[in-house]
PDB file of C-alpha atoms in Angstrom:
ATOM      1  CA  UNK U 144       5.238 -27.241   2.677  1.00 63.00           C
ATOM      2  CA  UNK U 145       5.373 -27.149   6.453  1.00 66.00           C
ATOM      3  CA  UNK U 146       2.968 -25.248   8.681  1.00 69.00           C
ATOM      4  CA  UNK U 147       4.615 -23.675  11.688  1.00 66.00           C
ATOM      5  CA  UNK U 148       3.026 -24.547  15.012  1.00 72.00           C
ATOM      6  CA  UNK U 149       4.599 -23.659  18.344  1.00 77.00           C
ATOM      7  CA  UNK U 150       3.759 -24.020  21.994  1.00 82.00           C
ATOM      8  CA  UNK U 151       5.335 -21.314  24.133  1.00 85.00           C
ATOM      9  CA  UNK U 152       5.337 -20.755  27.877  1.00 92.00           C
ATOM     10  CA  UNK U 153       6.651 -17.942  30.036  1.00 95.00           C
ATOM     11  CA  UNK U 154       9.353 -19.190  32.389  1.00 96.00           C
ATOM     12  CA  UNK U 155       9.777 -17.556  35.804  1.00 97.00           C
ATOM     13  CA  UNK U 156      13.015 -19.344  36.723  1.00 97.00           C
ATOM     14  CA  UNK U 157      15.011 -20.272  33.592  1.00 96.00           C
ATOM     15  CA  UNK U 158      17.859 -21.869  35.557  1.00 96.00           C
ATOM     16  CA  UNK U 159      15.496 -24.400  37.187  1.00 97.00           C
ATOM     17  CA  UNK U 160      13.953 -25.273  33.823  1.00 96.00           C
ATOM     18  CA  UNK U 161      17.397 -25.525  32.182  1.00 95.00           C
ATOM     19  CA  UNK U 162      18.662 -27.838  34.957  1.00 96.00           C
ATOM     20  CA  UNK U 163      15.642 -30.128  34.621  1.00 97.00           C
ATOM     21  CA  UNK U 164      16.038 -30.270  30.851  1.00 96.00           C
ATOM     22  CA  UNK U 165      19.754 -31.082  31.207  1.00 96.00           C
ATOM     23  CA  UNK U 166      18.775 -34.095  33.342  1.00 97.00           C
ATOM     24  CA  UNK U 167      16.884 -35.472  30.351  1.00 98.00           C
ATOM     25  CA  UNK U 168      18.894 -34.367  27.312  1.00 97.00           C
ATOM     26  CA  UNK U 169      22.174 -32.842  26.178  1.00 94.00           C
ATOM     27  CA  UNK U 170      22.132 -29.083  25.808  1.00 93.00           C
ATOM     28  CA  UNK U 171      23.068 -27.503  22.485  1.00 92.00           C
ATOM     29  CA  UNK U 172      23.519 -23.748  22.417  1.00 93.00           C
ATOM     30  CA  UNK U 173      22.373 -22.076  19.201  1.00 95.00           C
ATOM     31  CA  UNK U 174      22.511 -18.394  18.359  1.00 97.00           C
ATOM     32  CA  UNK U 175      19.859 -17.203  15.885  1.00 96.00           C
ATOM     33  CA  UNK U 176      20.288 -14.023  13.871  1.00 97.00           C
ATOM     34  CA  UNK U 177      17.205 -13.111  11.857  1.00 97.00           C
ATOM     35  CA  UNK U 178      16.828 -10.453   9.189  1.00 97.00           C
ATOM     36  CA  UNK U 179      13.411  -9.731   7.725  1.00 97.00           C
ATOM     37  CA  UNK U 180      12.876  -8.167   4.322  1.00 97.00           C
ATOM     38  CA  UNK U 181       9.936  -6.319   2.798  1.00 97.00           C
ATOM     39  CA  UNK U 182       9.218  -4.039  -0.113  1.00 97.00           C
ATOM     40  CA  UNK U 183       9.620  -0.301   0.640  1.00 97.00           C
ATOM     41  CA  UNK U 184       5.813  -0.061   0.629  1.00 97.00           C
ATOM     42  CA  UNK U 185       5.504  -2.709   3.381  1.00 96.00           C
ATOM     43  CA  UNK U 186       3.309  -4.889   1.132  1.00 97.00           C
ATOM     44  CA  UNK U 187       4.558  -8.231   2.490  1.00 96.00           C
ATOM     45  CA  UNK U 188       3.839  -7.341   6.112  1.00 96.00           C
ATOM     46  CA  UNK U 189       0.486  -5.747   5.288  1.00 96.00           C
ATOM     47  CA  UNK U 190      -0.597  -8.970   3.554  1.00 96.00           C
ATOM     48  CA  UNK U 191       0.718 -11.259   6.306  1.00 94.00           C
ATOM     49  CA  UNK U 192       3.788 -12.578   4.452  1.00 96.00           C
ATOM     50  CA  UNK U 193       7.338 -12.775   5.789  1.00 95.00           C
ATOM     51  CA  UNK U 194      10.694 -13.113   4.044  1.00 96.00           C
ATOM     52  CA  UNK U 195      13.440 -14.039   6.509  1.00 95.00           C
ATOM     53  CA  UNK U 196      17.136 -14.806   6.267  1.00 94.00           C
ATOM     54  CA  UNK U 197      18.222 -16.732   9.383  1.00 93.00           C
ATOM     55  CA  UNK U 198      21.793 -17.512  10.410  1.00 93.00           C
ATOM     56  CA  UNK U 199      22.107 -20.248  13.046  1.00 93.00           C
ATOM     57  CA  UNK U 200      25.453 -20.575  14.812  1.00 94.00           C
ATOM     58  CA  UNK U 201      26.533 -23.511  16.975  1.00 92.00           C
ATOM     59  CA  UNK U 202      29.936 -24.466  18.368  1.00 92.00           C
ATOM     60  CA  UNK U 203      30.614 -26.560  15.280  1.00 91.00           C
ATOM     61  CA  UNK U 204      28.717 -24.998  12.354  1.00 91.00           C
ATOM     62  CA  UNK U 205      26.946 -22.018  10.861  1.00 92.00           C
ATOM     63  CA  UNK U 206      23.831 -22.547   8.752  1.00 90.00           C
ATOM     64  CA  UNK U 207      21.921 -19.963   6.737  1.00 92.00           C
ATOM     65  CA  UNK U 208      18.250 -20.543   5.889  1.00 91.00           C
ATOM     66  CA  UNK U 209      15.994 -18.475   3.647  1.00 93.00           C
ATOM     67  CA  UNK U 210      12.332 -18.751   4.684  1.00 93.00           C
ATOM     68  CA  UNK U 211       9.179 -17.413   3.054  1.00 94.00           C
ATOM     69  CA  UNK U 212       6.041 -17.504   5.211  1.00 92.00           C
ATOM     70  CA  UNK U 213       2.496 -17.169   3.953  1.00 92.00           C
ATOM     71  CA  UNK U 214      -0.318 -15.478   5.890  1.00 92.00           C
ATOM     72  CA  UNK U 215      -1.743 -17.384   8.890  1.00 85.00           C
ATOM     73  CA  UNK U 216      -4.008 -20.311   8.026  1.00 85.00           C
ATOM     74  CA  UNK U 217      -5.403 -20.859  11.502  1.00 78.00           C
ATOM     75  CA  UNK U 218      -6.611 -18.712  14.392  1.00 79.00           C
ATOM     76  CA  UNK U 219      -3.470 -19.781  16.294  1.00 77.00           C
ATOM     77  CA  UNK U 220      -1.398 -17.746  13.841  1.00 79.00           C
ATOM     78  CA  UNK U 221       0.237 -20.818  12.261  1.00 84.00           C
ATOM     79  CA  UNK U 222       1.788 -19.955   8.905  1.00 86.00           C
ATOM     80  CA  UNK U 223       2.793 -22.194   5.998  1.00 84.00           C
ATOM     81  CA  UNK U 224       6.501 -21.780   5.433  1.00 86.00           C
ATOM     82  CA  UNK U 225       8.784 -22.591   2.538  1.00 86.00           C
ATOM     83  CA  UNK U 226      12.508 -23.249   2.958  1.00 85.00           C
ATOM     84  CA  UNK U 227      14.380 -24.194  -0.215  1.00 78.00           C
ATOM     85  CA  UNK U 228      17.142 -26.769   0.291  1.00 67.00           C
ATOM     86  CA  UNK U 229      19.717 -24.470  -1.248  1.00 57.00           C
ATOM     87  CA  UNK U 230      19.474 -21.034  -2.753  1.00 49.00           C
ATOM     88  CA  UNK U 231      21.476 -18.909  -5.121  1.00 54.00           C
ATOM     89  CA  UNK U 232      20.673 -15.256  -5.617  1.00 53.00           C
ATOM     90  CA  UNK U 233      19.190 -14.691  -9.043  1.00 52.00           C
ATOM     91  CA  UNK U 234      18.059 -11.161  -9.786  1.00 48.00           C
ATOM     92  CA  UNK U 235      15.862 -12.294 -12.679  1.00 46.00           C
ATOM     93  CA  UNK U 236      13.535 -14.301 -10.429  1.00 45.00           C
ATOM     94  CA  UNK U 237      10.787 -12.562  -8.474  1.00 44.00           C
ATOM     95  CA  UNK U 238       8.317 -14.208  -6.154  1.00 41.00           C
TER      96      UNK U 238
END
């Protein structure tokens, strides 16, 4: 189980930052499409859980990842997340 931890910063001039990053590494463009799911009652969100289906598109591939996140475990908001290696829809299983 991984715990998500991120460091984010607001960028005033994205082109300057992008140019400096390109000096140090190759750029790879990725398009993320996220869909979140919850029970009609909103129980997952109310309890701090998330169920997400993410599609990541690059020039050469498309990857789909199912992620289940638990409530935050730290004041930073970091959440344990579970991403099975492969998934097959099975209506008889409930989590």
